[in-house]
Amino acid sequence: MTVLGAAGFATVGWTAPQTGGTRADANAEPTQHAESSPAATRPTYRAKPAPPHRSPSSSPKPSDKPSDKPSGKSSEKPSQPEIPSTGPGTFTTASGGSGTVGKGRVLRYRVEVEDELNLSAADVAVQVEHILADRRGWTTDGHSAFQRVPSGTTDFVVRVATPGTVDKICGQYGLETGGEVNCNVAQNVMVNLKRWLLATPVYAKDVPSYRALIINHEVGHFLGHGHVDCPGPGKPAPAMMQQIKGMHGCEPNVWPYDGDRRYLTGPAVS
């Protein structure tokens, strides 16, 4: 996984088989994956202000570029957002839904944000919709389709939560996320608020792109993809690479496929 809004999707990513299982971004059991911390001192188990509000009920159209652009540059360095260490453990679900993107089996998902956070579930839902609809995303595999729903039966749930709540939910499946990283366990794509707002040092100036990496990495685990390593110096880092642990000579990249729809991968991590 990755243990990846803002008005603009910048530089790296936004120049805009079996589902289920228990995964997180780390070297854990075959059915689990979790990311390590940016300092890479923990085992590898498996948030920039929100964008202008847009209705999450509109269906995103696949594109290689985002529809939003930065409104301008500030002469003052923005302050770091405050990250609560934990929250109530209850969630608000984004209302509305999206059309279906992709071909093949339609995977229905919800987007939820933990209560008492200064984060709009509707805004998060818009970002997730556009990430999953991007032509460089998982729909390019030819058999994965996605549709966001507000209720009813779902295949997976994207949940943005405080570090403590992520730790609790991931820990229920034996994963140590250490207050730092994301995970995919069962139907839960758990997104650590710290990573959603701050990204990692490599992506600190391009937080929206790191959000795409979070979603692509963790949904990739849900789809059955495991971790891979850097394929070689100067090559794009695969989305399923644990980039939070280091780039190992690879160039930053947040998408499973490139602009020519070629799958970006590397040697499997045992």
CSV table of N, CA and C in Angstrom, one decimal, residues 83-228:
chain,number,residue,atom,x,y,z
A,83,ILE,N,-2.8,17.6,13.4
A,83,ILE,CA,-3.3,16.2,13.2
A,83,ILE,C,-3.7,15.7,14.6
A,84,PRO,N,-5.0,15.5,14.8
A,84,PRO,CA,-5.3,14.8,16.1
A,84,PRO,C,-4.8,13.4,16.2
A,85,SER,N,-4.3,13.0,17.3
A,85,SER,CA,-3.7,11.7,17.5
A,85,SER,C,-4.8,10.6,17.4
A,86,THR,N,-6.0,10.9,17.8
A,86,THR,CA,-7.0,9.9,17.7
A,86,THR,C,-8.4,10.6,17.6
A,87,GLY,N,-9.4,9.8,17.3
A,87,GLY,CA,-10.8,10.4,17.2
A,87,GLY,C,-11.8,9.4,17.7
A,88,PRO,N,-13.1,9.7,17.5
A,88,PRO,CA,-14.1,9.0,18.1
A,88,PRO,C,-14.3,7.6,17.6
A,89,GLY,N,-13.8,7.3,16.4
A,89,GLY,CA,-13.9,6.0,15.8
A,89,GLY,C,-15.2,5.8,15.1
A,90,THR,N,-16.0,6.9,14.9
A,90,THR,CA,-17.2,6.9,14.1
A,90,THR,C,-17.0,7.7,12.8
A,91,PHE,N,-17.8,7.4,11.8
A,91,PHE,CA,-17.5,8.0,10.5
A,91,PHE,C,-18.8,8.6,9.9
A,92,THR,N,-18.5,9.6,9.0
A,92,THR,CA,-19.6,10.2,8.2
A,92,THR,C,-19.3,9.7,6.8
A,93,THR,N,-20.4,9.2,6.1
A,93,THR,CA,-20.3,8.7,4.7
A,93,THR,C,-20.6,9.8,3.8
A,94,ALA,N,-19.8,10.0,2.7
A,94,ALA,CA,-20.1,11.0,1.7
A,94,ALA,C,-21.5,10.6,1.0
A,95,SER,N,-22.3,11.6,0.8
A,95,SER,CA,-23.6,11.4,0.2
A,95,SER,C,-23.4,11.3,-1.3
A,96,GLY,N,-24.5,11.0,-2.0
A,96,GLY,CA,-24.5,10.9,-3.4
A,96,GLY,C,-23.7,9.7,-3.9
A,97,GLY,N,-23.3,9.7,-5.2
A,97,GLY,CA,-22.6,8.6,-5.8
A,97,GLY,C,-22.0,9.0,-7.1
A,98,SER,N,-21.4,8.0,-7.8
A,98,SER,CA,-20.8,8.3,-9.1
A,98,SER,C,-21.3,7.3,-10.1
A,99,GLY,N,-21.1,7.6,-11.3
A,99,GLY,CA,-21.3,6.6,-12.4
A,99,GLY,C,-20.3,5.6,-12.4
A,100,THR,N,-20.4,4.6,-13.2
A,100,THR,CA,-19.4,3.5,-13.2
A,100,THR,C,-18.3,3.9,-14.2
A,101,VAL,N,-17.1,3.6,-13.7
A,101,VAL,CA,-15.9,3.8,-14.6
A,101,VAL,C,-15.2,2.5,-14.8
A,102,GLY,N,-14.7,2.2,-16.0
A,102,GLY,CA,-14.0,1.0,-16.2
A,102,GLY,C,-14.9,-0.1,-16.8
A,103,LYS,N,-14.3,-1.2,-17.2
A,103,LYS,CA,-15.1,-2.3,-17.7
A,103,LYS,C,-14.8,-3.6,-16.9
A,104,GLY,N,-15.7,-4.4,-16.9
A,104,GLY,CA,-15.6,-5.7,-16.1
A,104,GLY,C,-16.5,-5.6,-14.8
A,105,ARG,N,-16.1,-6.4,-13.8
A,105,ARG,CA,-16.8,-6.5,-12.6
A,105,ARG,C,-16.9,-5.1,-11.9
A,106,VAL,N,-18.1,-4.7,-11.6
A,106,VAL,CA,-18.2,-3.3,-10.9
A,106,VAL,C,-18.0,-3.5,-9.4
A,107,LEU,N,-17.0,-2.8,-8.9
A,107,LEU,CA,-16.8,-2.8,-7.5
A,107,LEU,C,-17.4,-1.6,-6.9
A,108,ARG,N,-18.3,-1.8,-6.0
A,108,ARG,CA,-19.0,-0.6,-5.4
A,108,ARG,C,-18.3,-0.3,-4.1
A,109,TYR,N,-18.1,1.0,-3.9
A,109,TYR,CA,-17.4,1.5,-2.7
A,109,TYR,C,-18.0,2.7,-2.0
A,110,ARG,N,-17.8,2.9,-0.8
A,110,ARG,CA,-18.2,4.1,0.0
A,110,ARG,C,-16.9,4.9,0.3
A,111,VAL,N,-17.1,6.2,0.6
A,111,VAL,CA,-16.0,7.0,1.1
A,111,VAL,C,-16.5,7.6,2.5
A,112,GLU,N,-15.7,7.4,3.5
A,112,GLU,CA,-16.0,7.8,4.8
A,112,GLU,C,-14.9,8.7,5.4
A,113,VAL,N,-15.3,9.6,6.3
A,113,VAL,CA,-14.3,10.4,7.0
A,113,VAL,C,-14.6,10.3,8.5
A,114,GLU,N,-13.6,10.1,9.3
A,114,GLU,CA,-13.9,10.0,10.8
A,114,GLU,C,-14.5,11.3,11.3
A,115,ASP,N,-15.5,11.2,12.2
A,115,ASP,CA,-16.2,12.4,12.8
A,115,ASP,C,-15.2,13.2,13.5
A,116,GLU,N,-15.6,14.5,13.7
A,116,GLU,CA,-14.8,15.5,14.4
A,116,GLU,C,-13.5,16.0,13.8
A,117,LEU,N,-13.4,15.7,12.5
A,117,LEU,CA,-12.2,16.2,11.7
A,117,LEU,C,-12.6,17.3,10.9
A,118,ASN,N,-11.7,18.3,10.6
A,118,ASN,CA,-11.9,19.4,9.7
A,118,ASN,C,-11.7,19.0,8.3
A,119,LEU,N,-12.4,18.0,7.9
A,119,LEU,CA,-12.2,17.4,6.6
A,119,LEU,C,-13.6,17.0,6.0
A,120,SER,N,-13.9,17.4,4.8
A,120,SER,CA,-15.2,17.2,4.2
A,120,SER,C,-15.2,15.8,3.5
A,121,ALA,N,-16.2,15.0,3.9
A,121,ALA,CA,-16.3,13.7,3.3
A,121,ALA,C,-16.7,13.9,1.8
A,122,ALA,N,-17.4,14.9,1.4
A,122,ALA,CA,-17.8,15.1,0.0
A,122,ALA,C,-16.6,15.4,-0.8
A,123,ASP,N,-15.7,16.3,-0.2
A,123,ASP,CA,-14.4,16.6,-1.0
A,123,ASP,C,-13.5,15.4,-1.1
A,124,VAL,N,-13.4,14.6,-0.1
A,124,VAL,CA,-12.6,13.4,-0.2
A,124,VAL,C,-13.1,12.5,-1.2
A,125,ALA,N,-14.4,12.4,-1.3
A,125,ALA,CA,-15.1,11.5,-2.2
A,125,ALA,C,-14.8,11.9,-3.7
A,126,VAL,N,-14.8,13.2,-3.9
A,126,VAL,CA,-14.5,13.7,-5.3
A,126,VAL,C,-13.1,13.3,-5.7
A,127,GLN,N,-12.1,13.5,-4.7
A,127,GLN,CA,-10.7,13.1,-5.0
A,127,GLN,C,-10.6,11.6,-5.3
A,128,VAL,N,-11.2,10.8,-4.5
A,128,VAL,CA,-11.1,9.4,-4.7
A,128,VAL,C,-11.8,9.0,-6.0
A,129,GLU,N,-12.9,9.6,-6.4
A,129,GLU,CA,-13.6,9.3,-7.7
A,129,GLU,C,-12.6,9.6,-8.8
A,130,HIS,N,-12.0,10.7,-8.8
A,130,HIS,CA,-11.1,11.1,-9.9
A,130,HIS,C,-9.8,10.2,-10.0
A,131,ILE,N,-9.3,9.8,-8.8
A,131,ILE,CA,-8.2,8.9,-8.8
A,131,ILE,C,-8.6,7.6,-9.5
A,132,LEU,N,-9.7,7.0,-9.0
A,132,LEU,CA,-10.1,5.7,-9.6
A,132,LEU,C,-10.5,5.8,-11.0
A,133,ALA,N,-10.9,7.0,-11.5
A,133,ALA,CA,-11.3,7.1,-12.9
A,133,ALA,C,-10.2,7.4,-13.8
A,134,ASP,N,-9.0,7.8,-13.3
A,134,ASP,CA,-7.9,8.2,-14.2
A,134,ASP,C,-7.5,7.0,-15.1
A,135,ARG,N,-7.2,7.3,-16.3
A,135,ARG,CA,-6.8,6.3,-17.3
A,135,ARG,C,-5.5,5.6,-17.0
A,136,ARG,N,-4.7,6.2,-16.1
A,136,ARG,CA,-3.5,5.5,-15.6
A,136,ARG,C,-3.8,4.6,-14.4
A,137,GLY,N,-5.0,4.5,-14.0
A,137,GLY,CA,-5.4,3.8,-12.8
A,137,GLY,C,-5.8,2.3,-13.1
A,138,TRP,N,-6.4,1.7,-12.1
A,138,TRP,CA,-6.7,0.3,-12.2
A,138,TRP,C,-7.7,-0.1,-13.2
A,139,THR,N,-8.5,0.8,-13.7
A,139,THR,CA,-9.5,0.5,-14.7
A,139,THR,C,-8.8,0.0,-16.0
A,140,THR,N,-7.5,0.4,-16.2
A,140,THR,CA,-6.8,0.1,-17.4
A,140,THR,C,-6.5,-1.4,-17.4
A,141,ASP,N,-6.7,-2.2,-16.3
A,141,ASP,CA,-6.4,-3.6,-16.4
A,141,ASP,C,-7.5,-4.3,-17.2
A,142,GLY,N,-8.6,-3.6,-17.5
A,142,GLY,CA,-9.6,-4.2,-18.4
A,142,GLY,C,-10.7,-5.0,-17.7
A,143,HIS,N,-10.5,-5.3,-16.4
A,143,HIS,CA,-11.5,-6.1,-15.7
A,143,HIS,C,-11.9,-5.5,-14.4
A,144,SER,N,-11.5,-4.3,-14.1
A,144,SER,CA,-11.9,-3.7,-12.9
A,144,SER,C,-12.7,-2.4,-13.2
A,145,ALA,N,-13.9,-2.3,-12.6
A,145,ALA,CA,-14.7,-1.1,-12.7
A,145,ALA,C,-15.1,-0.6,-11.3
A,146,PHE,N,-15.4,0.7,-11.2
A,146,PHE,CA,-15.7,1.2,-9.9
A,146,PHE,C,-16.9,2.1,-9.9
A,147,GLN,N,-17.6,2.1,-8.8
A,147,GLN,CA,-18.8,3.0,-8.7
A,147,GLN,C,-18.9,3.3,-7.2
A,148,ARG,N,-18.9,4.6,-6.9
A,148,ARG,CA,-19.1,5.1,-5.5
A,148,ARG,C,-20.6,5.1,-5.2
A,149,VAL,N,-21.0,4.6,-4.0
A,149,VAL,CA,-22.4,4.6,-3.6
A,149,VAL,C,-22.4,5.1,-2.2
A,150,PRO,N,-23.6,5.7,-1.7
A,150,PRO,CA,-23.7,6.2,-0.4
A,150,PRO,C,-24.1,5.2,0.7
A,151,SER,N,-24.6,4.1,0.2
A,151,SER,CA,-25.1,3.1,1.2
A,151,SER,C,-25.3,1.8,0.5
A,152,GLY,N,-25.8,0.8,1.2
A,152,GLY,CA,-26.1,-0.5,0.6
A,152,GLY,C,-24.9,-1.4,0.5
A,153,THR,N,-25.0,-2.4,-0.2
A,153,THR,CA,-23.9,-3.4,-0.3
A,153,THR,C,-22.7,-2.8,-1.0
A,154,THR,N,-21.5,-2.9,-0.4
A,154,THR,CA,-20.3,-2.4,-1.0
A,154,THR,C,-19.2,-3.5,-1.0
A,155,ASP,N,-18.3,-3.3,-1.9
A,155,ASP,CA,-17.1,-4.3,-1.9
A,155,ASP,C,-16.0,-3.8,-1.0
A,156,PHE,N,-15.8,-2.5,-1.0
A,156,PHE,CA,-14.8,-1.9,-0.1
A,156,PHE,C,-15.2,-0.5,0.4
A,157,VAL,N,-14.5,0.0,1.4
A,157,VAL,CA,-14.8,1.3,2.0
A,157,VAL,C,-13.5,2.0,2.1
A,158,VAL,N,-13.4,3.3,1.6
A,158,VAL,CA,-12.2,4.1,1.8
A,158,VAL,C,-12.5,5.0,3.0
A,159,ARG,N,-11.7,4.9,4.0
A,159,ARG,CA,-11.9,5.6,5.3
A,159,ARG,C,-10.7,6.4,5.7
A,160,VAL,N,-10.9,7.7,5.7
A,160,VAL,CA,-9.8,8.6,6.2
A,160,VAL,C,-10.0,8.8,7.7
A,161,ALA,N,-9.0,8.5,8.5
A,161,ALA,CA,-9.1,8.5,9.9
A,161,ALA,C,-7.9,8.9,10.6
A,162,THR,N,-8.0,9.3,11.9
A,162,THR,CA,-6.8,9.7,12.7
A,162,THR,C,-5.9,8.5,12.8
A,163,PRO,N,-4.6,8.8,13.1
A,163,PRO,CA,-3.6,7.8,13.3
A,163,PRO,C,-4.1,6.7,14.3
A,164,GLY,N,-4.6,7.2,15.4
A,164,GLY,CA,-5.1,6.2,16.5
A,164,GLY,C,-6.2,5.3,16.0
A,165,THR,N,-7.1,5.8,15.3
A,165,THR,CA,-8.2,5.0,14.8
A,165,THR,C,-7.7,4.0,13.7
A,166,VAL,N,-6.8,4.5,12.8
A,166,VAL,CA,-6.2,3.5,11.9
A,166,VAL,C,-5.4,2.4,12.6
A,167,ASP,N,-4.7,2.8,13.6
A,167,ASP,CA,-4.0,1.8,14.4
A,167,ASP,C,-4.9,0.7,14.9
A,168,LYS,N,-6.0,1.2,15.5
A,168,LYS,CA,-7.0,0.3,16.1
A,168,LYS,C,-7.6,-0.7,15.1
A,169,ILE,N,-8.1,-0.1,14.0
A,169,ILE,CA,-8.8,-1.0,13.0
A,169,ILE,C,-7.8,-1.9,12.3
A,170,CYS,N,-6.6,-1.4,12.0
A,170,CYS,CA,-5.6,-2.3,11.3
A,170,CYS,C,-5.1,-3.3,12.4
A,171,GLY,N,-5.0,-2.9,13.6
A,171,GLY,CA,-4.5,-3.8,14.7
A,171,GLY,C,-5.4,-5.0,14.9
A,172,GLN,N,-6.7,-4.8,14.6
A,172,GLN,CA,-7.6,-5.9,14.8
A,172,GLN,C,-7.3,-7.1,13.9
A,173,TYR,N,-6.5,-6.8,12.9
A,173,TYR,CA,-6.1,-7.8,11.9
A,173,TYR,C,-4.6,-8.2,12.1
A,174,GLY,N,-4.0,-7.7,13.2
A,174,GLY,CA,-2.7,-8.1,13.4
A,174,GLY,C,-1.6,-7.2,12.8
A,175,LEU,N,-2.0,-6.0,12.3
A,175,LEU,CA,-1.1,-5.1,11.7
A,175,LEU,C,-0.7,-4.0,12.6
A,176,GLU,N,0.6,-3.7,12.6
A,176,GLU,CA,1.1,-2.6,13.4
A,176,GLU,C,1.4,-1.4,12.5
A,177,THR,N,0.5,-0.3,12.5
A,177,THR,CA,0.7,0.8,11.7
A,177,THR,C,1.4,2.0,12.4
A,178,GLY,N,1.6,1.9,13.7
A,178,GLY,CA,2.5,2.8,14.4
A,178,GLY,C,2.1,4.2,14.4
A,179,GLY,N,0.8,4.6,14.1
A,179,GLY,CA,0.4,5.9,14.0
A,179,GLY,C,0.9,6.7,12.8
A,180,GLU,N,1.5,6.0,11.9
A,180,GLU,CA,2.1,6.6,10.7
A,180,GLU,C,1.6,6.2,9.4
A,181,VAL,N,1.1,5.0,9.2
A,181,VAL,CA,0.9,4.5,7.8
A,181,VAL,C,-0.5,4.1,7.6
A,182,ASN,N,-0.8,3.7,6.3
A,182,ASN,CA,-2.1,3.2,5.9
A,182,ASN,C,-2.2,1.7,5.9
A,183,CYS,N,-3.3,1.2,5.7
A,183,CYS,CA,-3.4,-0.3,5.5
A,183,CYS,C,-4.7,-0.6,4.8
A,184,ASN,N,-4.7,-1.9,4.3
A,184,ASN,CA,-5.9,-2.5,3.7
A,184,ASN,C,-6.2,-3.7,4.4
A,185,VAL,N,-7.3,-3.8,5.2
A,185,VAL,CA,-7.7,-5.0,5.9
A,185,VAL,C,-9.1,-5.3,5.6
A,186,ALA,N,-9.3,-6.5,5.2
A,186,ALA,CA,-10.7,-6.9,4.8
A,186,ALA,C,-11.2,-6.0,3.7
A,187,GLN,N,-12.4,-5.4,4.0
A,187,GLN,CA,-13.0,-4.4,3.1
A,187,GLN,C,-12.6,-3.0,3.3
A,188,ASN,N,-11.7,-2.8,4.3
A,188,ASN,CA,-11.3,-1.4,4.7
A,188,ASN,C,-10.0,-0.9,4.0
A,189,VAL,N,-10.1,0.2,3.3
A,189,VAL,CA,-8.9,0.9,2.8
A,189,VAL,C,-8.8,2.0,3.8
A,190,MET,N,-7.9,1.8,4.8
A,190,MET,CA,-7.7,2.7,5.9
A,190,MET,C,-6.6,3.8,5.5
A,191,VAL,N,-7.0,5.0,5.5
A,191,VAL,CA,-6.1,6.1,5.1
A,191,VAL,C,-5.7,6.9,6.3
A,192,ASN,N,-4.5,7.0,6.7
A,192,ASN,CA,-4.0,7.7,7.9
A,192,ASN,C,-4.1,9.2,7.5
A,193,LEU,N,-4.8,10.0,8.4
A,193,LEU,CA,-5.0,11.4,8.2
A,193,LEU,C,-3.6,12.1,8.0
A,194,LYS,N,-2.6,11.7,8.8
A,194,LYS,CA,-1.3,12.3,8.7
A,194,LYS,C,-0.7,12.2,7.3
A,195,ARG,N,-0.9,11.0,6.7
A,195,ARG,CA,-0.4,10.8,5.3
A,195,ARG,C,-1.2,11.6,4.3
A,196,TRP,N,-2.5,11.6,4.5
A,196,TRP,CA,-3.5,12.3,3.6
A,196,TRP,C,-3.2,13.8,3.5
A,197,LEU,N,-2.8,14.4,4.7
A,197,LEU,CA,-2.5,15.9,4.8
A,197,LEU,C,-1.1,16.2,4.5
A,198,LEU,N,-0.2,15.4,4.9
A,198,LEU,CA,1.3,15.7,4.9
A,198,LEU,C,2.1,15.0,3.9
A,199,ALA,N,1.5,13.9,3.3
A,199,ALA,CA,2.3,13.0,2.4
A,199,ALA,C,3.6,12.5,3.1
A,200,THR,N,4.6,12.4,2.3
A,200,THR,CA,5.9,12.0,2.8
A,200,THR,C,7.0,13.0,2.3
A,201,PRO,N,8.2,13.0,2.7
A,201,PRO,CA,9.2,13.9,2.2
A,201,PRO,C,9.3,14.0,0.7
A,202,VAL,N,9.3,12.9,0.0
A,202,VAL,CA,9.4,12.9,-1.4
A,202,VAL,C,8.3,13.6,-2.1
A,203,TYR,N,7.1,13.5,-1.5
A,203,TYR,CA,5.9,14.1,-2.1
A,203,TYR,C,5.4,15.3,-1.3
A,204,ALA,N,6.2,15.9,-0.4
A,204,ALA,CA,5.7,17.0,0.4
A,204,ALA,C,5.2,18.2,-0.3
A,205,LYS,N,5.8,18.4,-1.5
A,205,LYS,CA,5.4,19.6,-2.3
A,205,LYS,C,4.3,19.2,-3.4
A,206,ASP,N,3.8,18.0,-3.3
A,206,ASP,CA,2.8,17.5,-4.2
A,206,ASP,C,1.9,16.5,-3.5
A,207,VAL,N,1.2,17.0,-2.5
A,207,VAL,CA,0.4,16.2,-1.6
A,207,VAL,C,-0.7,15.5,-2.4
A,208,PRO,N,-1.4,16.2,-3.4
A,208,PRO,CA,-2.5,15.5,-4.1
A,208,PRO,C,-2.0,14.3,-4.9
A,209,SER,N,-0.8,14.3,-5.4
A,209,SER,CA,-0.2,13.1,-6.0
A,209,SER,C,0.0,12.0,-5.0
A,210,TYR,N,0.4,12.3,-3.8
A,210,TYR,CA,0.6,11.2,-2.9
A,210,TYR,C,-0.7,10.6,-2.5
A,211,ARG,N,-1.8,11.4,-2.5
A,211,ARG,CA,-3.1,10.9,-2.2
A,211,ARG,C,-3.5,9.8,-3.2
A,212,ALA,N,-3.1,10.1,-4.5
A,212,ALA,CA,-3.4,9.2,-5.5
A,212,ALA,C,-2.6,7.9,-5.3
A,213,LEU,N,-1.3,8.0,-4.8
A,213,LEU,CA,-0.5,6.8,-4.5
A,213,LEU,C,-1.2,6.0,-3.4
A,214,ILE,N,-1.7,6.7,-2.4
A,214,ILE,CA,-2.3,6.0,-1.3
A,214,ILE,C,-3.5,5.1,-1.8
A,215,ILE,N,-4.4,5.8,-2.6
A,215,ILE,CA,-5.5,5.0,-3.0
A,215,ILE,C,-5.1,3.9,-4.0
A,216,ASN,N,-4.3,4.2,-5.0
A,216,ASN,CA,-3.9,3.2,-5.9
A,216,ASN,C,-3.2,2.0,-5.3
A,217,HIS,N,-2.3,2.3,-4.3
A,217,HIS,CA,-1.6,1.2,-3.6
A,217,HIS,C,-2.5,0.4,-2.8
A,218,GLU,N,-3.4,1.0,-2.0
A,218,GLU,CA,-4.2,0.2,-1.1
A,218,GLU,C,-5.3,-0.5,-1.9
A,219,VAL,N,-5.9,0.1,-2.8
A,219,VAL,CA,-6.9,-0.5,-3.7
A,219,VAL,C,-6.2,-1.6,-4.5
A,220,GLY,N,-5.0,-1.4,-4.9
A,220,GLY,CA,-4.2,-2.5,-5.5
A,220,GLY,C,-4.1,-3.7,-4.7
A,221,HIS,N,-3.9,-3.5,-3.4
A,221,HIS,CA,-3.9,-4.7,-2.5
A,221,HIS,C,-5.2,-5.4,-2.5
A,222,PHE,N,-6.3,-4.6,-2.4
A,222,PHE,CA,-7.6,-5.1,-2.4
A,222,PHE,C,-7.9,-6.0,-3.6
A,223,LEU,N,-7.3,-5.5,-4.8
A,223,LEU,CA,-7.5,-6.3,-6.0
A,223,LEU,C,-6.6,-7.5,-6.1
A,224,GLY,N,-5.7,-7.7,-5.1
A,224,GLY,CA,-4.9,-8.8,-5.1
A,224,GLY,C,-3.4,-8.6,-5.5
A,225,HIS,N,-3.0,-7.4,-5.6
A,225,HIS,CA,-1.6,-7.1,-6.0
A,225,HIS,C,-0.7,-7.0,-4.8
A,226,GLY,N,0.5,-7.6,-4.8
A,226,GLY,CA,1.4,-7.6,-3.7
A,226,GLY,C,2.5,-6.5,-4.0
A,227,HIS,N,3.4,-6.4,-3.1
A,227,HIS,CA,4.5,-5.4,-3.2
A,227,HIS,C,5.5,-5.8,-4.2
A,228,VAL,N,6.0,-4.8,-4.9
A,228,VAL,CA,7.1,-5.0,-5.8
A,228,VAL,C,8.2,-4.0,-5.5
